[in-house]
Amino acid sequence: MEQQLQLGESHIENKKHEYTHFAHSVGVMMLHLEWKPKYGYKMFRKEDQKNLMSACIRRAASLHKIKIIVLSVMPEHIHCEVQIALSMAASMAVQILKGLSSKLFFEHNPKARLRYPKGHFWSRGKFAASVGFVQEERVRNYILNQEEHHRETPLRRSGFFASAKNF
């Protein structure tokens, strides 16, 4: 059993750096994305809201062939690492994830309309950075350790994306 587990892990390590082959292109586009709800509301303090938004983002990604590598839903913002097709722009990926996840969230949580009566859930801002194979592990650890990071240092009011300057 232990041997099978080691074999599986080494297989994953080998697959991790493979390029995606398309009809007329070969490559991989990995992005670190970050965005927050409008007005800075802490919409995802409750576990059920956090899980619902995670499911909405994952559904939006799967419908548009965006592969989510890591996703972290924090009380007042979202972090994720995604892999997209070479033909898709980073801004289009963020637009798809924000737009469709918002629509799905309102459908499954009608009470959210009380706070957002116009139906604009996400703020206009966003953060996107390309991630290479060398940085991938560092970005993954950063996203997975968001709760510890925000416990140690409070989110700066002067800039939402200040935490992304570490890259």
GROMACS .gro file of N, CA and C in nm:
model
  501
    1MET      N    1   0.084  -0.120   0.000
    1MET     CA    2   0.000   0.000   0.000
    1MET      C    3   0.087   0.125   0.000
    2GLU      N    4   0.189   0.129   0.085
    2GLU     CA    5   0.278   0.243   0.093
    2GLU      C    6   0.353   0.263  -0.039
    3GLN      N    7   0.388   0.151  -0.103
    3GLN     CA    8   0.459   0.157  -0.229
    3GLN      C    9   0.369   0.219  -0.338
    4GLN      N   10   0.242   0.183  -0.338
    4GLN     CA   11   0.149   0.238  -0.436
    4GLN      C   12   0.133   0.389  -0.417
    5LEU      N   13   0.130   0.432  -0.291
    5LEU     CA   14   0.116   0.573  -0.261
    5LEU      C   15   0.237   0.650  -0.314
    6GLN      N   16   0.357   0.596  -0.292
    6GLN     CA   17   0.477   0.662  -0.341
    6GLN      C   18   0.478   0.666  -0.493
    7LEU      N   19   0.435   0.559  -0.557
    7LEU     CA   20   0.429   0.556  -0.702
    7LEU      C   21   0.331   0.661  -0.753
    8GLY      N   22   0.217   0.672  -0.687
    8GLY     CA   23   0.117   0.771  -0.725
    8GLY      C   24   0.170   0.913  -0.710
    9GLU      N   25   0.241   0.941  -0.601
    9GLU     CA   26   0.297   1.074  -0.580
    9GLU      C   27   0.401   1.109  -0.684
   10SER      N   28   0.486   1.013  -0.721
   10SER     CA   29   0.587   1.041  -0.822
   10SER      C   30   0.522   1.062  -0.958
   11HIS      N   31   0.411   0.991  -0.984
   11HIS     CA   32   0.339   1.010  -1.110
   11HIS      C   33   0.281   1.151  -1.117
   12ILE      N   34   0.229   1.199  -1.005
   12ILE     CA   35   0.174   1.334  -0.999
   12ILE      C   36   0.285   1.436  -1.022
   13GLU      N   37   0.401   1.415  -0.961
   13GLU     CA   38   0.514   1.507  -0.980
   13GLU      C   39   0.555   1.514  -1.126
   14ASN      N   40   0.555   1.399  -1.195
   14ASN     CA   41   0.592   1.397  -1.336
   14ASN      C   42   0.488   1.466  -1.422
   15LYS      N   43   0.360   1.451  -1.390
   15LYS     CA   44   0.250   1.510  -1.467
   15LYS      C   45   0.241   1.661  -1.443
   16LYS      N   46   0.291   1.707  -1.330
   16LYS     CA   47   0.274   1.845  -1.288
   16LYS      C   48   0.333   1.944  -1.389
   17HIS      N   49   0.442   1.910  -1.454
   17HIS     CA   50   0.509   2.002  -1.544
   17HIS      C   51   0.485   1.971  -1.690
   18GLU      N   52   0.376   1.905  -1.721
   18GLU     CA   53   0.345   1.877  -1.860
   18GLU      C   54   0.270   1.994  -1.921
   19TYR      N   55   0.296   2.016  -2.048
   19TYR     CA   56   0.227   2.121  -2.121
   19TYR      C   57   0.097   2.067  -2.180
   20THR      N   58   0.001   2.156  -2.200
   20THR     CA   59  -0.126   2.119  -2.261
   20THR      C   60  -0.113   2.136  -2.412
   21HIS      N   61  -0.160   2.036  -2.485
   21HIS     CA   62  -0.153   2.038  -2.630
   21HIS      C   63  -0.290   2.073  -2.687
   22PHE      N   64  -0.294   2.177  -2.770
   22PHE     CA   65  -0.415   2.219  -2.838
   22PHE      C   66  -0.397   2.195  -2.988
   23ALA      N   67  -0.495   2.229  -3.067
   23ALA     CA   68  -0.489   2.204  -3.211
   23ALA      C   69  -0.370   2.275  -3.276
   24HIS      N   70  -0.346   2.400  -3.239
   24HIS     CA   71  -0.239   2.476  -3.304
   24HIS      C   72  -0.144   2.541  -3.204
   25SER      N   73  -0.143   2.493  -3.081
   25SER     CA   74  -0.054   2.551  -2.982
   25SER      C   75  -0.023   2.450  -2.871
   26VAL      N   76   0.087   2.475  -2.804
   26VAL     CA   77   0.130   2.392  -2.691
   26VAL      C   78   0.175   2.487  -2.581
   27GLY      N   79   0.133   2.462  -2.460
   27GLY     CA   80   0.177   2.546  -2.349
   27GLY      C   81   0.084   2.536  -2.231
   28VAL      N   82   0.113   2.615  -2.131
   28VAL     CA   83   0.031   2.619  -2.011
   28VAL      C   84   0.029   2.764  -1.961
   29MET      N   85  -0.087   2.810  -1.919
   29MET     CA   86  -0.103   2.943  -1.864
   29MET      C   87  -0.162   2.929  -1.725
   30MET      N   88  -0.080   2.952  -1.625
   30MET     CA   89  -0.126   2.945  -1.486
   30MET      C   90  -0.127   3.087  -1.429
   31LEU      N   91  -0.233   3.118  -1.356
   31LEU     CA   92  -0.251   3.252  -1.300
   31LEU      C   93  -0.285   3.247  -1.153
   32HIS      N   94  -0.237   3.345  -1.079
   32HIS     CA   95  -0.279   3.366  -0.941
   32HIS      C   96  -0.378   3.482  -0.948
   33LEU      N   97  -0.503   3.457  -0.907
   33LEU     CA   98  -0.611   3.557  -0.914
   33LEU      C   99  -0.660   3.591  -0.774
   34GLU      N  100  -0.705   3.716  -0.759
   34GLU     CA  101  -0.755   3.761  -0.630
   34GLU      C  102  -0.860   3.870  -0.655
   35TRP      N  103  -0.972   3.864  -0.582
   35TRP     CA  104  -1.076   3.966  -0.591
   35TRP      C  105  -1.158   3.964  -0.463
   36LYS      N  106  -1.243   4.067  -0.446
   36LYS     CA  107  -1.321   4.077  -0.322
   36LYS      C  108  -1.464   4.122  -0.350
   37PRO      N  109  -1.554   4.100  -0.253
   37PRO     CA  110  -1.693   4.148  -0.268
   37PRO      C  111  -1.698   4.301  -0.264
   38LYS      N  112  -1.801   4.354  -0.323
   38LYS     CA  113  -1.821   4.498  -0.326
   38LYS      C  114  -1.837   4.552  -0.184
   39TYR      N  115  -1.788   4.671  -0.162
   39TYR     CA  116  -1.795   4.742  -0.035
   39TYR      C  117  -1.712   4.677   0.076
   40GLY      N  118  -1.634   4.575   0.044
   40GLY     CA  119  -1.549   4.510   0.143
   40GLY      C  120  -1.624   4.432   0.249
   41TYR      N  121  -1.749   4.396   0.222
   41TYR     CA  122  -1.827   4.319   0.319
   41TYR      C  123  -1.762   4.182   0.340
   42LYS      N  124  -1.767   4.135   0.464
   42LYS     CA  125  -1.715   4.002   0.497
   42LYS      C  126  -1.828   3.900   0.479
   43MET      N  127  -1.854   3.868   0.354
   43MET     CA  128  -1.967   3.783   0.318
   43MET      C  129  -1.945   3.635   0.349
   44PHE      N  130  -1.822   3.593   0.368
   44PHE     CA  131  -1.795   3.451   0.381
   44PHE      C  132  -1.741   3.415   0.520
   45ARG      N  133  -1.792   3.480   0.623
   45ARG     CA  134  -1.753   3.446   0.760
   45ARG      C  135  -1.811   3.312   0.801
   46LYS      N  136  -1.933   3.283   0.757
   46LYS     CA  137  -1.998   3.157   0.792
   46LYS      C  138  -1.952   3.047   0.697
   47GLU      N  139  -1.937   2.929   0.751
   47GLU     CA  140  -1.886   2.816   0.673
   47GLU      C  141  -1.977   2.779   0.556
   48ASP      N  142  -2.109   2.788   0.576
   48ASP     CA  143  -2.200   2.753   0.466
   48ASP      C  144  -2.189   2.852   0.350
   49GLN      N  145  -2.171   2.981   0.380
   49GLN     CA  146  -2.153   3.082   0.275
   49GLN      C  147  -2.020   3.061   0.201
   50LYS      N  148  -1.918   3.027   0.278
   50LYS     CA  149  -1.786   3.001   0.220
   50LYS      C  150  -1.792   2.880   0.127
   51ASN      N  151  -1.858   2.775   0.171
   51ASN     CA  152  -1.870   2.654   0.088
   51ASN      C  153  -1.955   2.679  -0.037
   52LEU      N  154  -2.062   2.759  -0.021
   52LEU     CA  155  -2.147   2.790  -0.136
   52LEU      C  156  -2.068   2.869  -0.241
   53MET      N  157  -1.992   2.969  -0.198
   53MET     CA  158  -1.915   3.047  -0.294
   53MET      C  159  -1.805   2.962  -0.359
   54SER      N  160  -1.745   2.876  -0.282
   54SER     CA  161  -1.644   2.786  -0.339
   54SER      C  162  -1.705   2.699  -0.447
   55ALA      N  163  -1.823   2.646  -0.421
   55ALA     CA  164  -1.893   2.562  -0.520
   55ALA      C  165  -1.931   2.644  -0.643
   56CYS      N  166  -1.974   2.768  -0.622
   56CYS     CA  167  -2.014   2.854  -0.735
   56CYS      C  168  -1.893   2.885  -0.824
   57ILE      N  169  -1.780   2.915  -0.763
   57ILE     CA  170  -1.659   2.945  -0.841
   57ILE      C  171  -1.613   2.821  -0.916
   58ARG      N  172  -1.615   2.706  -0.849
   58ARG     CA  173  -1.574   2.582  -0.915
   58ARG      C  174  -1.667   2.546  -1.031
   59ARG      N  175  -1.797   2.571  -1.016
   59ARG     CA  176  -1.892   2.545  -1.124
   59ARG      C  177  -1.868   2.638  -1.242
   60ALA      N  178  -1.846   2.765  -1.213
   60ALA     CA  179  -1.817   2.862  -1.320
   60ALA      C  180  -1.691   2.822  -1.395
   61ALA      N  181  -1.591   2.777  -1.323
   61ALA     CA  182  -1.466   2.735  -1.387
   61ALA      C  183  -1.486   2.612  -1.474
   62SER      N  184  -1.559   2.515  -1.423
   62SER     CA  185  -1.576   2.391  -1.500
   62SER      C  186  -1.656   2.414  -1.628
   63LEU      N  187  -1.752   2.506  -1.625
   63LEU     CA  188  -1.831   2.535  -1.744
   63LEU      C  189  -1.749   2.600  -1.855
   64HIS      N  190  -1.639   2.666  -1.819
   64HIS     CA  191  -1.559   2.738  -1.916
   64HIS      C  192  -1.417   2.682  -1.931
   65LYS      N  193  -1.399   2.558  -1.890
   65LYS     CA  194  -1.271   2.487  -1.905
   65LYS      C  195  -1.155   2.562  -1.838
   66ILE      N  196  -1.183   2.618  -1.721
   66ILE     CA  197  -1.081   2.679  -1.638
   66ILE      C  198  -1.052   2.580  -1.528
   67LYS      N  199  -0.929   2.537  -1.517
   67LYS     CA  200  -0.892   2.438  -1.416
   67LYS      C  201  -0.845   2.509  -1.290
   68ILE      N  202  -0.916   2.484  -1.180
   68ILE     CA  203  -0.877   2.544  -1.053
   68ILE      C  204  -0.776   2.452  -0.986
   69ILE      N  205  -0.658   2.506  -0.962
   69ILE     CA  206  -0.551   2.429  -0.896
   69ILE      C  207  -0.566   2.442  -0.746
   70VAL      N  208  -0.582   2.566  -0.698
   70VAL     CA  209  -0.602   2.593  -0.555
   70VAL      C  210  -0.704   2.704  -0.543
   71LEU      N  211  -0.794   2.692  -0.445
   71LEU     CA  212  -0.895   2.795  -0.419
   71LEU      C  213  -0.906   2.819  -0.269
   72SER      N  214  -0.902   2.945  -0.230
   72SER     CA  215  -0.917   2.981  -0.089
   72SER      C  216  -1.019   3.094  -0.079
   73VAL      N  217  -1.129   3.067  -0.010
   73VAL     CA  218  -1.233   3.167   0.011
   73VAL      C  219  -1.215   3.221   0.152
   74MET      N  220  -1.172   3.346   0.160
   74MET     CA  221  -1.151   3.413   0.287
   74MET      C  222  -1.277   3.495   0.319
   75PRO      N  223  -1.294   3.543   0.443
   75PRO     CA  224  -1.415   3.617   0.478
   75PRO      C  225  -1.443   3.737   0.387
   76GLU      N  226  -1.335   3.807   0.341
   76GLU     CA  227  -1.358   3.927   0.261
   76GLU      C  228  -1.289   3.927   0.125
   77HIS      N  229  -1.231   3.814   0.083
   77HIS     CA  230  -1.173   3.807  -0.050
   77HIS      C  231  -1.148   3.664  -0.094
   78ILE      N  232  -1.116   3.648  -0.222
   78ILE     CA  233  -1.094   3.518  -0.284
   78ILE      C  234  -0.952   3.513  -0.338
   79HIS      N  235  -0.886   3.401  -0.318
   79HIS     CA  236  -0.756   3.373  -0.380
   79HIS      C  237  -0.771   3.244  -0.458
   80CYS      N  238  -0.714   3.237  -0.577
   80CYS     CA  239  -0.711   3.109  -0.647
   80CYS      C  240  -0.597   3.106  -0.747
   81GLU      N  241  -0.553   2.985  -0.773
   81GLU     CA  242  -0.455   2.959  -0.879
   81GLU      C  243  -0.529   2.877  -0.982
   82VAL      N  244  -0.526   2.923  -1.106
   82VAL     CA  245  -0.600   2.857  -1.212
   82VAL      C  246  -0.510   2.829  -1.331
   83GLN      N  247  -0.554   2.736  -1.413
   83GLN     CA  248  -0.488   2.708  -1.539
   83GLN      C  249  -0.591   2.732  -1.649
   84ILE      N  250  -0.554   2.813  -1.748
   84ILE     CA  251  -0.647   2.847  -1.855
   84ILE      C  252  -0.584   2.815  -1.990
   85ALA      N  253  -0.667   2.812  -2.093
   85ALA     CA  254  -0.619   2.789  -2.229
   85ALA      C  255  -0.537   2.909  -2.274
   86LEU      N  256  -0.444   2.886  -2.364
   86LEU     CA  257  -0.359   2.994  -2.413
   86LEU      C  258  -0.439   3.100  -2.488
   87SER      N  259  -0.554   3.063  -2.541
   87SER     CA  260  -0.636   3.157  -2.617
   87SER      C  261  -0.720   3.248  -2.528
   88MET      N  262  -0.722   3.224  -2.397
   88MET     CA  263  -0.803   3.303  -2.305
   88MET      C  264  -0.715   3.406  -2.234
   89ALA      N  265  -0.763   3.528  -2.226
   89ALA     CA  266  -0.691   3.634  -2.155
   89ALA      C  267  -0.718   3.623  -2.005
   90ALA      N  268  -0.625   3.672  -1.926
   90ALA     CA  269  -0.640   3.670  -1.781
   90ALA      C  270  -0.765   3.747  -1.739
   91SER      N  271  -0.789   3.861  -1.801
   91SER     CA  272  -0.907   3.941  -1.766
   91SER      C  273  -1.037   3.868  -1.799
   92MET      N  274  -1.036   3.788  -1.905
   92MET     CA  275  -1.155   3.710  -1.941
   92MET      C  276  -1.179   3.601  -1.836
   93ALA      N  277  -1.073   3.537  -1.789
   93ALA     CA  278  -1.087   3.433  -1.687
   93ALA      C  279  -1.147   3.492  -1.559
   94VAL      N  280  -1.097   3.609  -1.518
   94VAL     CA  281  -1.150   3.674  -1.398
   94VAL      C  282  -1.295   3.714  -1.420
   95GLN      N  283  -1.326   3.767  -1.538
   95GLN     CA  284  -1.464   3.808  -1.570
   95GLN      C  285  -1.559   3.689  -1.562
   96ILE      N  286  -1.518   3.576  -1.615
   96ILE     CA  287  -1.601   3.455  -1.612
   96ILE      C  288  -1.623   3.409  -1.468
   97LEU      N  289  -1.514   3.400  -1.392
   97LEU     CA  290  -1.525   3.351  -1.254
   97LEU      C  291  -1.608   3.444  -1.167
   98LYS      N  292  -1.588   3.575  -1.180
   98LYS     CA  293  -1.664   3.670  -1.099
   98LYS      C  294  -1.811   3.674  -1.143
   99GLY      N  295  -1.834   3.684  -1.272
   99GLY     CA  296  -1.970   3.700  -1.323
   99GLY      C  297  -2.059   3.581  -1.297
  100LEU      N  298  -2.013   3.464  -1.334
  100LEU     CA  299  -2.097   3.345  -1.319
  100LEU      C  300  -2.109   3.302  -1.173
  101SER      N  301  -2.001   3.317  -1.095
  101SER     CA  302  -2.011   3.281  -0.953
  101SER      C  303  -2.110   3.372  -0.881
  102SER      N  304  -2.112   3.499  -0.918
  102SER     CA  305  -2.208   3.593  -0.860
  102SER      C  306  -2.352   3.553  -0.892
  103LYS      N  307  -2.376   3.521  -1.017
  103LYS     CA  308  -2.510   3.479  -1.061
  103LYS      C  309  -2.554   3.353  -0.985
  104LEU      N  310  -2.465   3.255  -0.977
  104LEU     CA  311  -2.498   3.129  -0.907
  104LEU      C  312  -2.519   3.153  -0.758
  105PHE      N  313  -2.437   3.241  -0.698
  105PHE     CA  314  -2.449   3.271  -0.555
  105PHE      C  315  -2.585   3.333  -0.524
  106PHE      N  316  -2.629   3.429  -0.607
  106PHE     CA  317  -2.759   3.491  -0.586
  106PHE      C  318  -2.873   3.392  -0.607
  107GLU      N  319  -2.858   3.300  -0.701
  107GLU     CA  320  -2.962   3.199  -0.724
  107GLU      C  321  -2.979   3.107  -0.604
  108HIS      N  322  -2.869   3.070  -0.541
  108HIS     CA  323  -2.873   2.975  -0.429
  108HIS      C  324  -2.882   3.043  -0.293
  109ASN      N  325  -2.868   3.176  -0.290
  109ASN     CA  326  -2.875   3.250  -0.164
  109ASN      C  327  -2.953   3.380  -0.188
  110PRO      N  328  -3.086   3.372  -0.198
  110PRO     CA  329  -3.166   3.491  -0.229
  110PRO      C  330  -3.153   3.604  -0.126
  111LYS      N  331  -3.118   3.572  -0.003
  111LYS     CA  332  -3.105   3.675   0.100
  111LYS      C  333  -2.987   3.769   0.072
  112ALA      N  334  -2.892   3.726  -0.009
  112ALA     CA  335  -2.778   3.811  -0.044
  112ALA      C  336  -2.824   3.934  -0.122
  113ARG      N  337  -2.939   3.925  -0.187
  113ARG     CA  338  -2.995   4.038  -0.262
  113ARG      C  339  -3.033   4.154  -0.169
  114LEU      N  340  -3.055   4.125  -0.042
  114LEU     CA  341  -3.087   4.232   0.053
  114LEU      C  342  -2.968   4.325   0.070
  115ARG      N  343  -2.848   4.270   0.067
  115ARG     CA  344  -2.726   4.350   0.080
  115ARG      C  345  -2.683   4.409  -0.054
  116TYR      N  346  -2.711   4.336  -0.161
  116TYR     CA  347  -2.674   4.378  -0.297
  116TYR      C  348  -2.798   4.384  -0.385
  117PRO      N  349  -2.885   4.485  -0.367
  117PRO     CA  350  -3.013   4.488  -0.440
  117PRO      C  351  -2.996   4.504  -0.591
  118LYS      N  352  -2.888   4.565  -0.637
  118LYS     CA  353  -2.867   4.582  -0.781
  118LYS      C  354  -2.804   4.460  -0.846
  119GLY      N  355  -2.764   4.363  -0.765
  119GLY     CA  356  -2.707   4.240  -0.819
  119GLY      C  357  -2.559   4.248  -0.852
  120HIS      N  358  -2.490   4.352  -0.806
  120HIS     CA  359  -2.346   4.366  -0.829
  120HIS      C  360  -2.274   4.315  -0.705
  121PHE      N  361  -2.228   4.191  -0.709
  121PHE     CA  362  -2.171   4.126  -0.591
  121PHE      C  363  -2.022   4.159  -0.573
  122TRP      N  364  -1.945   4.153  -0.681
  122TRP     CA  365  -1.800   4.170  -0.671
  122TRP      C  366  -1.759   4.315  -0.697
  123SER      N  367  -1.651   4.358  -0.633
  123SER     CA  368  -1.597   4.491  -0.660
  123SER      C  369  -1.534   4.493  -0.799
  124ARG      N  370  -1.508   4.611  -0.850
  124ARG     CA  371  -1.451   4.622  -0.985
  124ARG      C  372  -1.306   4.577  -0.990
  125GLY      N  373  -1.235   4.583  -0.879
  125GLY     CA  374  -1.092   4.551  -0.876
  125GLY      C  375  -1.063   4.403  -0.888
  126LYS      N  376  -0.939   4.375  -0.926
  126LYS     CA  377  -0.892   4.236  -0.936
  126LYS      C  378  -0.741   4.237  -0.935
  127PHE      N  379  -0.684   4.123  -0.906
  127PHE     CA  380  -0.540   4.103  -0.913
  127PHE      C  381  -0.517   3.978  -0.995
  128ALA      N  382  -0.422   3.985  -1.087
  128ALA     CA  383  -0.385   3.868  -1.166
  128ALA      C  384  -0.236   3.871  -1.191
  129ALA      N  385  -0.172   3.756  -1.172
  129ALA     CA  386  -0.029   3.744  -1.200
  129ALA      C  387  -0.004   3.607  -1.260
  130SER      N  388   0.082   3.604  -1.359
  130SER     CA  389   0.115   3.473  -1.419
  130SER      C  390   0.207   3.398  -1.324
  131VAL      N  391   0.192   3.268  -1.326
  131VAL     CA  392   0.269   3.181  -1.237
  131VAL      C  393   0.342   3.080  -1.323
  132GLY      N  394   0.471   3.069  -1.304
  132GLY     CA  395   0.549   2.969  -1.376
  132GLY      C  396   0.568   2.845  -1.290
  133PHE      N  397   0.627   2.744  -1.348
  133PHE     CA  398   0.650   2.620  -1.273
  133PHE      C  399   0.739   2.644  -1.152
  134VAL      N  400   0.831   2.739  -1.162
  134VAL     CA  401   0.923   2.767  -1.052
  134VAL      C  402   0.848   2.828  -0.934
  135GLN      N  403   0.754   2.917  -0.960
  135GLN     CA  404   0.680   2.986  -0.855
  135GLN      C  405   0.557   2.911  -0.807
  136GLU      N  406   0.517   2.807  -0.875
  136GLU     CA  407   0.389   2.742  -0.847
  136GLU      C  408   0.376   2.697  -0.702
  137GLU      N  409   0.477   2.634  -0.649
  137GLU     CA  410   0.471   2.585  -0.511
  137GLU      C  411   0.460   2.701  -0.412
  138ARG      N  412   0.532   2.809  -0.439
  138ARG     CA  413   0.528   2.925  -0.351
  138ARG      C  414   0.388   2.989  -0.350
  139VAL      N  415   0.328   3.002  -0.468
  139VAL     CA  416   0.193   3.059  -0.478
  139VAL      C  417   0.092   2.967  -0.410
  140ARG      N  418   0.104   2.837  -0.431
  140ARG     CA  419   0.012   2.741  -0.369
  140ARG      C  420   0.019   2.752  -0.217
  141ASN      N  421   0.138   2.758  -0.161
  141ASN     CA  422   0.153   2.771  -0.016
  141ASN      C  423   0.094   2.903   0.034
  142TYR      N  424   0.114   3.009  -0.042
  142TYR     CA  425   0.060   3.140  -0.005
  142TYR      C  426  -0.092   3.136   0.001
  143ILE      N  427  -0.154   3.074  -0.100
  143ILE     CA  428  -0.300   3.068  -0.104
  143ILE      C  429  -0.354   2.977   0.006
  144LEU      N  430  -0.292   2.863   0.028
  144LEU     CA  431  -0.340   2.769   0.129
  144LEU      C  432  -0.321   2.820   0.272
  145ASN      N  433  -0.225   2.910   0.293
  145ASN     CA  434  -0.197   2.960   0.427
  145ASN      C  435  -0.253   3.100   0.450
  146GLN      N  436  -0.359   3.136   0.378
  146GLN     CA  437  -0.418   3.269   0.391
  146GLN      C  438  -0.471   3.297   0.530
  147GLU      N  439  -0.532   3.199   0.592
  147GLU     CA  440  -0.590   3.222   0.725
  147GLU      C  441  -0.481   3.257   0.825
  148GLU      N  442  -0.369   3.187   0.821
  148GLU     CA  443  -0.258   3.219   0.911
  148GLU      C  444  -0.201   3.356   0.878
  149HIS      N  445  -0.187   3.385   0.749
  149HIS     CA  446  -0.133   3.513   0.704
  149HIS      C  447  -0.216   3.628   0.756
  150HIS      N  448  -0.348   3.619   0.750
  150HIS     CA  449  -0.434   3.728   0.793
  150HIS      C  450  -0.450   3.734   0.944
  151ARG      N  451  -0.421   3.625   1.013
  151ARG     CA  452  -0.420   3.630   1.159
  151ARG      C  453  -0.299   3.709   1.208
  152GLU      N  454  -0.185   3.691   1.139
  152GLU     CA  455  -0.061   3.756   1.180
  152GLU      C  456  -0.059   3.904   1.144
  153THR      N  457  -0.099   3.937   1.020
  153THR     CA  458  -0.097   4.076   0.975
  153THR      C  459  -0.236   4.116   0.929
  154PRO      N  460  -0.292   4.223   0.984
  154PRO     CA  461  -0.426   4.265   0.941
  154PRO      C  462  -0.423   4.315   0.797
  155LEU      N  463  -0.535   4.299   0.729
  155LEU     CA  464  -0.549   4.346   0.590
  155LEU      C  465  -0.538   4.497   0.590
  156ARG      N  466  -0.446   4.549   0.509
  156ARG     CA  467  -0.425   4.694   0.505
  156ARG      C  468  -0.541   4.762   0.433
  157ARG      N  469  -0.589   4.868   0.493
  157ARG     CA  470  -0.699   4.944   0.434
  157ARG      C  471  -0.651   5.024   0.313
  158SER      N  472  -0.522   5.059   0.311
  158SER     CA  473  -0.473   5.146   0.204
  158SER      C  474  -0.473   5.076   0.069
  159GLY      N  475  -0.459   4.945   0.067
  159GLY     CA  476  -0.458   4.875  -0.060
  159GLY      C  477  -0.498   4.731  -0.045
  160PHE      N  478  -0.602   4.692  -0.115
  160PHE     CA  479  -0.650   4.554  -0.107
  160PHE      C  480  -0.546   4.456  -0.157
  161PHE      N  481  -0.473   4.493  -0.258
  161PHE     CA  482  -0.380   4.401  -0.321
  161PHE      C  483  -0.238   4.414  -0.263
  162ALA      N  484  -0.226   4.477  -0.149
  162ALA     CA  485  -0.095   4.493  -0.088
  162ALA      C  486  -0.032   4.360  -0.055
  163SER      N  487  -0.115   4.259  -0.021
  163SER     CA  488  -0.061   4.128   0.013
  163SER      C  489   0.004   4.061  -0.108
  164ALA      N  490  -0.034   4.099  -0.226
  164ALA     CA  491   0.020   4.037  -0.347
  164ALA      C  492   0.158   4.092  -0.383
  165LYS      N  493   0.202   4.196  -0.316
  165LYS     CA  494   0.333   4.254  -0.346
  165LYS      C  495   0.448   4.162  -0.306
  166ASN      N  496   0.419   4.056  -0.232
  166ASN     CA  497   0.524   3.963  -0.189
  166ASN      C  498   0.579   3.880  -0.302
  167PHE      N  499   0.519   3.888  -0.420
  167PHE     CA  500   0.561   3.805  -0.532
  167PHE      C  501   0.655   3.877  -0.624
   0.00000   0.00000   0.00000
